[in-house]
Backbone as JSON Lines, residues from 0, in Angstrom:
{"i":0,"aa":"M","n":[0.6,-0.91,-0.02],"ca":[-0.24,0.31,-0.33],"c":[0.91,1.26,0.05]}
{"i":1,"aa":"M","n":[1.85,1.15,0.53],"ca":[2.78,2.65,0.9],"c":[3.73,2.31,-0.2]}
{"i":2,"aa":"K","n":[4.21,0.92,-0.9],"ca":[4.87,1.82,-2.39],"c":[3.87,1.75,-3.37]}
{"i":3,"aa":"M","n":[3.0,2.33,-2.62],"ca":[1.31,2.45,-4.09],"c":[1.72,3.93,-4.22]}
{"i":4,"aa":"F","n":[1.61,4.07,-2.96],"ca":[1.49,5.66,-2.18],"c":[2.61,5.88,-3.1]}
{"i":5,"aa":"K","n":[4.17,6.21,-3.12],"ca":[4.64,6.33,-3.18],"c":[5.01,6.45,-4.72]}
{"i":6,"aa":"V","n":[4.65,5.14,-5.4],"ca":[4.27,5.19,-6.94],"c":[3.72,6.3,-7.81]}
{"i":7,"aa":"L","n":[2.35,6.51,-7.13],"ca":[1.59,7.67,-7.47],"c":[1.83,8.61,-7.04]}
{"i":8,"aa":"A","n":[2.89,9.36,-6.29],"ca":[3.29,9.92,-5.68],"c":[4.44,11.12,-6.64]}
{"i":9,"aa":"V","n":[5.14,9.71,-7.26],"ca":[6.43,10.08,-8.14],"c":[5.9,10.93,-9.47]}
{"i":10,"aa":"L","n":[4.44,9.39,-9.8],"ca":[3.94,9.54,-11.19],"c":[3.38,10.85,-11.29]}
{"i":11,"aa":"S","n":[3.14,11.92,-10.01],"ca":[2.24,12.88,-9.55],"c":[3.17,14.47,-10.36]}
{"i":12,"aa":"L","n":[4.23,13.64,-9.73],"ca":[5.11,14.94,-9.83],"c":[5.84,15.15,-11.21]}
{"i":13,"aa":"V","n":[6.21,13.56,-11.34],"ca":[7.1,13.99,-13.35],"c":[5.62,14.36,-14.34]}
{"i":14,"aa":"F","n":[4.56,13.71,-13.71],"ca":[3.39,14.23,-14.65],"c":[3.17,16.06,-14.45]}
{"i":15,"aa":"L","n":[2.96,16.78,-13.56],"ca":[3.02,17.94,-12.94],"c":[4.41,18.81,-13.74]}
{"i":16,"aa":"S","n":[5.47,17.93,-13.57],"ca":[6.57,18.84,-14.43],"c":[6.73,18.53,-16.04]}
{"i":17,"aa":"G","n":[5.95,17.81,-16.2],"ca":[5.95,17.96,-17.82],"c":[4.71,18.59,-18.4]}
{"i":18,"aa":"C","n":[4.07,18.73,-17.59],"ca":[3.02,19.97,-17.83],"c":[3.03,20.97,-17.78]}
{"i":19,"aa":"S","n":[4.11,21.52,-16.84],"ca":[4.9,23.11,-16.22],"c":[5.87,22.69,-17.75]}
{"i":20,"aa":"L","n":[6.58,22.02,-18.25],"ca":[7.63,22.21,-19.56],"c":[6.73,22.26,-20.82]}
{"i":21,"aa":"L","n":[5.74,21.88,-21.08],"ca":[5.32,21.87,-21.69],"c":[4.77,23.44,-21.97]}
{"i":22,"aa":"E","n":[3.56,24.13,-21.07],"ca":[3.49,24.95,-20.55],"c":[4.53,26.4,-21.04]}
{"i":23,"aa":"G","n":[5.32,25.92,-20.51],"ca":[6.59,26.86,-21.04],"c":[7.06,27.06,-22.34]}
{"i":24,"aa":"V","n":[7.17,25.36,-22.91],"ca":[7.0,25.48,-24.46],"c":[6.01,26.24,-25.39]}
{"i":25,"aa":"N","n":[4.75,26.34,-24.93],"ca":[3.56,26.88,-25.69],"c":[3.76,28.87,-25.48]}
{"i":26,"aa":"S","n":[4.21,28.77,-24.54],"ca":[4.05,30.25,-23.72],"c":[5.22,30.92,-25.31]}
{"i":27,"aa":"S","n":[6.5,30.06,-24.69],"ca":[7.7,30.62,-25.98],"c":[7.28,30.41,-27.53]}
{"i":28,"aa":"L","n":[5.89,29.82,-27.98],"ca":[5.65,29.78,-28.94],"c":[4.8,30.98,-29.25]}
{"i":29,"aa":"E","n":[3.72,31.14,-28.37],"ca":[3.07,32.36,-28.36],"c":[3.96,33.72,-28.46]}
{"i":30,"aa":"Y","n":[4.51,33.59,-27.6],"ca":[5.33,34.86,-27.44],"c":[6.39,34.97,-28.89]}
{"i":31,"aa":"A","n":[6.82,34.67,-29.54],"ca":[7.54,34.22,-31.2],"c":[6.58,34.63,-31.79]}
{"i":32,"aa":"N","n":[5.25,33.72,-31.78],"ca":[4.51,34.4,-32.88],"c":[3.35,36.04,-32.66]}
{"i":33,"aa":"D","n":[3.67,35.61,-31.61],"ca":[3.0,37.61,-31.81],"c":[4.15,38.22,-31.91]}
{"i":34,"aa":"T","n":[5.7,38.01,-31.26],"ca":[6.39,39.35,-31.48],"c":[6.64,39.21,-33.04]}
{"i":35,"aa":"K","n":[6.61,37.72,-33.78],"ca":[6.78,38.25,-35.17],"c":[5.72,38.73,-35.65]}
{"i":36,"aa":"D","n":[4.64,39.03,-35.69],"ca":[3.42,39.34,-35.87],"c":[3.72,40.89,-35.49]}
{"i":37,"aa":"Y","n":[4.15,41.56,-34.52],"ca":[4.35,42.34,-34.13],"c":[5.88,43.53,-34.63]}
{"i":38,"aa":"I","n":[6.8,42.37,-35.54],"ca":[7.41,43.19,-36.9],"c":[7.32,43.54,-37.23]}
{"i":39,"aa":"N","n":[6.77,42.2,-37.91],"ca":[5.75,42.5,-39.37],"c":[4.68,43.39,-40.12]}
{"i":40,"aa":"E","n":[3.92,43.97,-38.82],"ca":[3.17,45.14,-38.74],"c":[4.37,46.53,-38.76]}
{"i":41,"aa":"A","n":[5.0,46.63,-37.46],"ca":[6.12,47.25,-38.1],"c":[6.53,47.6,-39.33]}
{"i":42,"aa":"S","n":[7.42,46.78,-39.96],"ca":[7.76,46.47,-40.97],"c":[6.58,47.41,-42.06]}
{"i":43,"aa":"A","n":[5.15,46.38,-42.25],"ca":[4.36,47.52,-43.57],"c":[3.95,48.64,-42.99]}
{"i":44,"aa":"F","n":[4.02,49.14,-42.19],"ca":[3.89,50.25,-41.31],"c":[5.18,51.43,-41.64]}
{"i":45,"aa":"A","n":[6.05,50.8,-41.86],"ca":[7.41,51.87,-42.2],"c":[7.84,51.49,-43.66]}
{"i":46,"aa":"E","n":[7.04,50.4,-44.69],"ca":[7.11,50.49,-45.85],"c":[6.1,52.0,-46.4]}
{"i":47,"aa":"E","n":[5.09,51.51,-45.84],"ca":[4.06,53.0,-46.3],"c":[3.73,54.55,-45.36]}
{"i":48,"aa":"L","n":[5.04,54.35,-45.12],"ca":[5.02,55.49,-44.37],"c":[5.81,56.92,-44.66]}
{"i":49,"aa":"P","n":[6.6,56.48,-46.05],"ca":[7.17,57.72,-46.54],"c":[6.23,57.66,-47.54]}
{"i":50,"aa":"A","n":[5.13,56.93,-48.29],"ca":[4.57,57.51,-49.64],"c":[3.18,58.72,-48.5]}
{"i":51,"aa":"L","n":[2.98,58.29,-47.54],"ca":[1.71,58.75,-46.27],"c":[2.42,60.17,-46.71]}
{"i":52,"aa":"A","n":[3.74,59.95,-45.64],"ca":[3.94,61.22,-45.95],"c":[4.23,62.41,-46.92]}
{"i":53,"aa":"E","n":[4.91,61.89,-47.73],"ca":[4.62,62.46,-48.94],"c":[3.59,63.09,-49.42]}
{"i":54,"aa":"E","n":[2.51,62.44,-49.26],"ca":[0.93,63.07,-49.71],"c":[0.57,64.28,-48.53]}
{"i":55,"aa":"A","n":[1.01,63.9,-46.84],"ca":[0.99,64.43,-46.52],"c":[0.75,65.95,-46.21]}
{"i":56,"aa":"V","n":[2.14,66.39,-46.88],"ca":[2.97,67.89,-47.06],"c":[1.56,68.53,-47.76]}
{"i":57,"aa":"N","n":[0.95,68.56,-48.78],"ca":[-0.46,69.12,-49.25],"c":[-1.58,69.13,-49.52]}
{"i":58,"aa":"N","n":[-1.94,67.8,-48.71],"ca":[-2.84,66.92,-48.5],"c":[-3.59,67.2,-47.15]}
{"i":59,"aa":"E","n":[-4.18,67.56,-46.6],"ca":[-5.2,67.87,-45.16],"c":[-5.17,66.63,-44.82]}
{"i":60,"aa":"E","n":[-6.64,65.91,-46.03],"ca":[-6.54,64.36,-46.04],"c":[-5.64,63.33,-45.05]}
{"i":61,"aa":"A","n":[-4.94,63.31,-46.08],"ca":[-3.5,62.68,-45.77],"c":[-3.15,62.74,-44.75]}
{"i":62,"aa":"R","n":[-2.98,63.88,-44.3],"ca":[-1.96,64.05,-43.12],"c":[-3.43,63.58,-41.84]}
{"i":63,"aa":"A","n":[-4.7,63.37,-42.12],"ca":[-5.51,63.05,-40.85],"c":[-5.23,61.42,-40.91]}
{"i":64,"aa":"E","n":[-4.96,61.3,-42.46],"ca":[-4.56,59.38,-42.55],"c":[-3.07,59.15,-41.7]}
{"i":65,"aa":"L","n":[-2.42,60.01,-42.25],"ca":[-0.77,59.47,-41.33],"c":[-1.28,59.65,-39.99]}
{"i":66,"aa":"A","n":[-1.61,60.79,-39.18],"ca":[-2.06,60.76,-37.84],"c":[-2.0,59.62,-37.6]}
{"i":67,"aa":"Q","n":[-3.42,59.29,-38.17],"ca":[-4.31,57.56,-37.67],"c":[-3.28,56.62,-37.71]}
{"i":68,"aa":"S","n":[-2.3,56.82,-38.74],"ca":[-1.38,55.41,-38.81],"c":[-0.33,55.51,-38.17]}
{"i":69,"aa":"L","n":[-0.4,56.71,-37.26],"ca":[1.26,57.28,-36.78],"c":[0.2,55.76,-34.99]}
{"i":70,"aa":"N","n":[-0.74,57.34,-34.79],"ca":[-1.23,56.72,-33.51],"c":[-1.97,55.31,-33.78]}
{"i":71,"aa":"D","n":[-2.39,54.32,-34.51],"ca":[-2.28,52.94,-34.69],"c":[-0.93,52.03,-33.89]}
{"i":72,"aa":"M","n":[-0.21,53.13,-35.07],"ca":[1.45,51.57,-34.1],"c":[2.17,52.68,-33.35]}
{"i":73,"aa":"K","n":[1.6,53.22,-32.71],"ca":[1.76,53.75,-31.11],"c":[0.84,52.65,-30.28]}
{"i":74,"aa":"E","n":[-0.04,52.25,-30.62],"ca":[-0.93,51.44,-29.47],"c":[-0.49,50.17,-29.61]}
{"i":75,"aa":"E","n":[0.52,49.44,-30.89],"ca":[0.67,48.34,-31.07],"c":[2.87,48.74,-30.58]}
{"i":76,"aa":"I","n":[3.22,49.37,-30.51],"ca":[4.46,49.44,-29.82],"c":[3.62,49.12,-28.04]}
{"i":77,"aa":"N","n":[2.74,50.2,-27.7],"ca":[2.29,49.75,-26.2],"c":[1.73,48.42,-25.74]}
{"i":78,"aa":"T","n":[1.37,47.59,-26.76],"ca":[0.95,46.35,-26.42],"c":[2.01,45.47,-26.3]}
{"i":79,"aa":"F","n":[3.06,46.02,-26.81],"ca":[3.97,44.65,-27.28],"c":[4.3,45.12,-25.76]}
{"i":80,"aa":"K","n":[5.61,46.37,-25.82],"ca":[5.89,46.59,-24.54],"c":[5.26,45.78,-23.1]}
{"i":81,"aa":"E","n":[3.83,45.64,-23.0],"ca":[3.4,45.06,-22.0],"c":[3.29,43.59,-22.07]}
{"i":82,"aa":"A","n":[3.9,42.87,-22.87],"ca":[4.16,41.4,-22.98],"c":[5.03,40.96,-22.68]}
{"i":83,"aa":"E","n":[5.12,40.19,-22.17],"ca":[5.93,39.41,-20.83],"c":[6.34,37.96,-21.98]}
{"i":84,"aa":"A","n":[8.03,38.51,-21.78],"ca":[8.45,37.65,-22.68],"c":[8.8,36.12,-21.81]}
{"i":85,"aa":"P","n":[9.09,35.22,-22.1],"ca":[9.75,33.89,-21.76],"c":[11.24,33.72,-21.73]}
{"i":86,"aa":"E","n":[11.99,33.0,-20.05],"ca":[13.0,33.76,-20.35],"c":[14.22,33.3,-21.54]}
{"i":87,"aa":"I","n":[13.76,32.35,-21.97],"ca":[15.15,32.5,-23.23],"c":[14.87,33.4,-23.93]}
{"i":88,"aa":"A","n":[13.69,34.28,-24.24],"ca":[14.0,35.4,-25.36],"c":[13.8,37.03,-24.09]}
{"i":89,"aa":"L","n":[14.45,36.67,-23.15],"ca":[14.32,38.15,-22.66],"c":[15.38,38.94,-23.52]}
{"i":90,"aa":"D","n":[16.93,38.84,-23.72],"ca":[17.74,39.41,-24.37],"c":[17.03,40.36,-25.5]}
{"i":91,"aa":"A","n":[16.13,39.14,-26.62],"ca":[15.54,39.68,-27.78],"c":[14.55,40.73,-26.92]}
{"i":92,"aa":"H","n":[13.85,40.48,-25.94],"ca":[12.69,41.1,-25.97],"c":[12.89,42.86,-25.7]}
{"i":93,"aa":"N","n":[14.02,42.77,-24.65],"ca":[14.43,44.05,-23.82],"c":[15.27,44.48,-25.36]}
{"i":94,"aa":"Q","n":[15.65,44.36,-26.37],"ca":[16.3,44.74,-27.52],"c":[15.1,45.66,-27.82]}
{"i":95,"aa":"L","n":[14.04,44.61,-28.94],"ca":[13.06,45.17,-28.63],"c":[12.29,46.67,-28.51]}
{"i":96,"aa":"V","n":[12.16,46.51,-27.4],"ca":[11.52,47.89,-26.06],"c":[12.35,48.84,-26.24]}
{"i":97,"aa":"S","n":[13.22,48.34,-26.43],"ca":[14.17,49.44,-26.56],"c":[14.2,50.45,-28.28]}
{"i":98,"aa":"Y","n":[14.23,49.36,-29.12],"ca":[14.1,49.59,-30.38],"c":[12.71,50.25,-30.58]}
{"i":99,"aa":"S","n":[11.63,49.61,-29.76],"ca":[10.14,50.1,-29.83],"c":[9.98,51.17,-29.42]}
{"i":100,"aa":"E","n":[11.23,51.84,-28.01],"ca":[10.99,53.52,-27.63],"c":[11.41,53.94,-28.11]}
{"i":101,"aa":"S","n":[12.59,53.7,-29.19],"ca":[12.87,54.93,-29.89],"c":[12.04,55.33,-30.82]}
{"i":102,"aa":"L","n":[11.12,54.45,-31.78],"ca":[10.27,54.18,-32.67],"c":[9.02,55.13,-32.18]}
{"i":103,"aa":"E","n":[8.66,55.02,-30.46],"ca":[7.26,55.67,-30.5],"c":[7.44,56.79,-30.12]}
{"i":104,"aa":"S","n":[8.98,57.18,-29.93],"ca":[9.8,58.38,-29.57],"c":[9.67,59.58,-31.07]}
{"i":105,"aa":"G","n":[10.05,58.84,-32.28],"ca":[10.0,59.25,-33.34],"c":[8.4,59.35,-33.91]}
{"i":106,"aa":"I","n":[7.65,58.51,-33.64],"ca":[6.18,58.68,-33.82],"c":[5.39,60.03,-33.04]}
{"i":107,"aa":"D","n":[5.71,59.86,-32.15],"ca":[5.58,60.94,-31.01],"c":[6.12,62.57,-31.63]}
{"i":108,"aa":"S","n":[7.47,62.42,-32.14],"ca":[7.71,63.98,-32.56],"c":[7.08,64.91,-33.82]}
{"i":109,"aa":"A","n":[6.94,62.98,-34.88],"ca":[6.01,63.48,-36.66],"c":[4.62,63.92,-35.52]}
{"i":110,"aa":"L","n":[3.83,63.66,-34.84],"ca":[2.75,63.9,-34.21],"c":[2.43,65.32,-33.68]}
{"i":111,"aa":"E","n":[3.36,65.87,-33.28],"ca":[3.64,67.08,-32.6],"c":[3.76,67.64,-34.08]}
{"i":112,"aa":"Q","n":[4.52,67.25,-34.92],"ca":[5.21,68.31,-35.92],"c":[3.29,68.21,-36.9]}
{"i":113,"aa":"I","n":[2.92,67.32,-37.03],"ca":[1.31,67.58,-37.63],"c":[0.61,68.33,-37.03]}
{"i":114,"aa":"E","n":[0.38,68.19,-35.28],"ca":[-0.63,69.0,-35.01],"c":[-0.4,70.73,-34.88]}
{"i":115,"aa":"N","n":[0.81,71.01,-35.13],"ca":[1.47,72.61,-35.26],"c":[1.01,72.69,-36.71]}
{"i":116,"aa":"G","n":[0.64,71.79,-37.6],"ca":[0.97,72.04,-38.75],"c":[2.09,72.44,-39.61]}
{"i":117,"aa":"D","n":[3.87,72.29,-38.57],"ca":[4.38,72.49,-39.72],"c":[5.45,70.79,-40.01]}
{"i":118,"aa":"W","n":[4.32,69.94,-41.21],"ca":[4.44,69.03,-41.13],"c":[5.2,68.94,-42.47]}
{"i":119,"aa":"N","n":[6.87,68.42,-43.15],"ca":[7.06,68.11,-43.94],"c":[7.99,67.14,-44.23]}
{"i":120,"aa":"I","n":[8.01,66.44,-45.51],"ca":[9.3,65.22,-45.77],"c":[9.98,64.91,-45.06]}
{"i":121,"aa":"Q","n":[10.7,65.81,-44.44],"ca":[12.38,66.31,-44.03],"c":[12.51,65.92,-42.65]}
{"i":122,"aa":"L","n":[10.75,65.76,-42.05],"ca":[10.89,65.78,-40.8],"c":[10.73,64.36,-40.4]}
{"i":123,"aa":"L","n":[9.91,62.94,-41.2],"ca":[10.25,62.03,-41.21],"c":[11.56,61.5,-41.23]}
{"i":124,"aa":"E","n":[12.31,61.83,-42.65],"ca":[13.69,61.51,-42.3],"c":[14.78,61.43,-41.59]}
{"i":125,"aa":"D","n":[14.42,62.78,-40.67],"ca":[15.18,62.99,-39.8],"c":[14.99,62.19,-37.96]}
{"i":126,"aa":"S","n":[13.5,61.76,-38.37],"ca":[12.96,60.74,-37.31],"c":[13.34,60.02,-37.11]}
{"i":127,"aa":"E","n":[14.16,58.9,-38.04],"ca":[14.63,57.63,-38.45],"c":[13.56,56.54,-38.03]}
{"i":128,"aa":"I","n":[12.38,56.56,-37.95],"ca":[11.34,55.71,-37.87],"c":[11.97,54.5,-38.96]}
{"i":129,"aa":"V","n":[11.71,54.6,-39.63],"ca":[12.21,53.66,-41.21],"c":[13.63,52.34,-40.6]}
{"i":130,"aa":"K","n":[14.32,53.57,-40.39],"ca":[15.69,52.52,-39.69],"c":[15.81,51.81,-38.19]}
{"i":131,"aa":"T","n":[14.7,52.54,-37.71],"ca":[14.4,52.01,-36.42],"c":[13.73,50.33,-36.57]}
{"i":132,"aa":"V","n":[12.56,50.81,-37.46],"ca":[11.96,49.39,-37.9],"c":[12.61,48.64,-38.38]}
{"i":133,"aa":"S","n":[13.77,48.75,-39.38],"ca":[14.82,47.67,-39.84],"c":[15.66,47.11,-39.26]}
{"i":134,"aa":"D","n":[15.89,47.91,-38.19],"ca":[16.92,47.79,-37.04],"c":[16.33,46.25,-36.15]}
{"i":135,"aa":"M","n":[14.44,46.3,-35.54],"ca":[13.57,45.3,-35.29],"c":[13.67,44.12,-35.93]}
{"i":136,"aa":"K","n":[13.6,44.47,-37.86],"ca":[13.41,43.14,-38.56],"c":[14.6,42.06,-38.22]}
{"i":137,"aa":"G","n":[15.77,42.6,-37.61],"ca":[17.12,42.14,-37.42],"c":[16.78,40.91,-36.15]}
{"i":138,"aa":"I","n":[16.08,41.21,-35.52],"ca":[15.96,40.65,-34.22],"c":[15.12,39.45,-34.47]}
{"i":139,"aa":"L","n":[14.32,39.59,-35.76],"ca":[13.38,38.45,-36.19],"c":[13.79,37.04,-35.98]}
{"i":140,"aa":"D","n":[15.26,36.97,-36.82],"ca":[15.5,35.91,-37.31],"c":[15.7,35.19,-35.42]}
{"i":141,"aa":"Q","n":[16.35,35.73,-34.68],"ca":[16.52,34.95,-33.01],"c":[14.87,34.98,-32.7]}
{"i":142,"aa":"I","n":[13.86,35.71,-33.19],"ca":[13.15,35.29,-32.15],"c":[12.28,33.94,-33.72]}
{"i":143,"aa":"E","n":[12.4,33.71,-34.23],"ca":[12.02,32.75,-35.14],"c":[12.31,31.66,-34.82]}
{"i":144,"aa":"Q","n":[13.67,31.69,-34.16],"ca":[13.93,30.61,-33.79],"c":[13.31,30.06,-32.7]}
{"i":145,"aa":"L","n":[12.87,30.67,-31.94],"ca":[11.75,30.58,-31.1],"c":[10.7,29.46,-30.94]}
{"i":146,"aa":"G","n":[10.35,29.87,-32.28],"ca":[9.18,29.25,-32.5],"c":[9.03,28.32,-33.49]}
{"i":147,"aa":"S","n":[10.63,27.5,-33.83],"ca":[11.01,26.41,-34.3],"c":[11.2,25.05,-33.51]}
């Protein structure tokens, strides 16, 4: 009877540790997928931004669309910064948060210029928004390795 109890106790511990391991793997996969989606959204934003910015120079409606695009990206950034990274991805996550904060700073500057009516295409080029997103894409390989 006591032997049976010990066997059940050991099996329970093995089962629980296996569940914990599986949960960790699922968490890493979910984080990798969410981060990949975030970087892809930032990349699409950066690709569309120059054309939007150029059109916004002389077009009030395009300027409003640009401001909306900038605000939407800010929301994505804030959502990402609140994400909890698994232990294995902490370095990459912290680097992405740093890039995201730089991106958010550039977006804030662009929004301020739009609100002040001072928008010109040079402001976008000076903000390094596109370069920051390019730097973020460089981390994508590290993140994709978590998902494989």
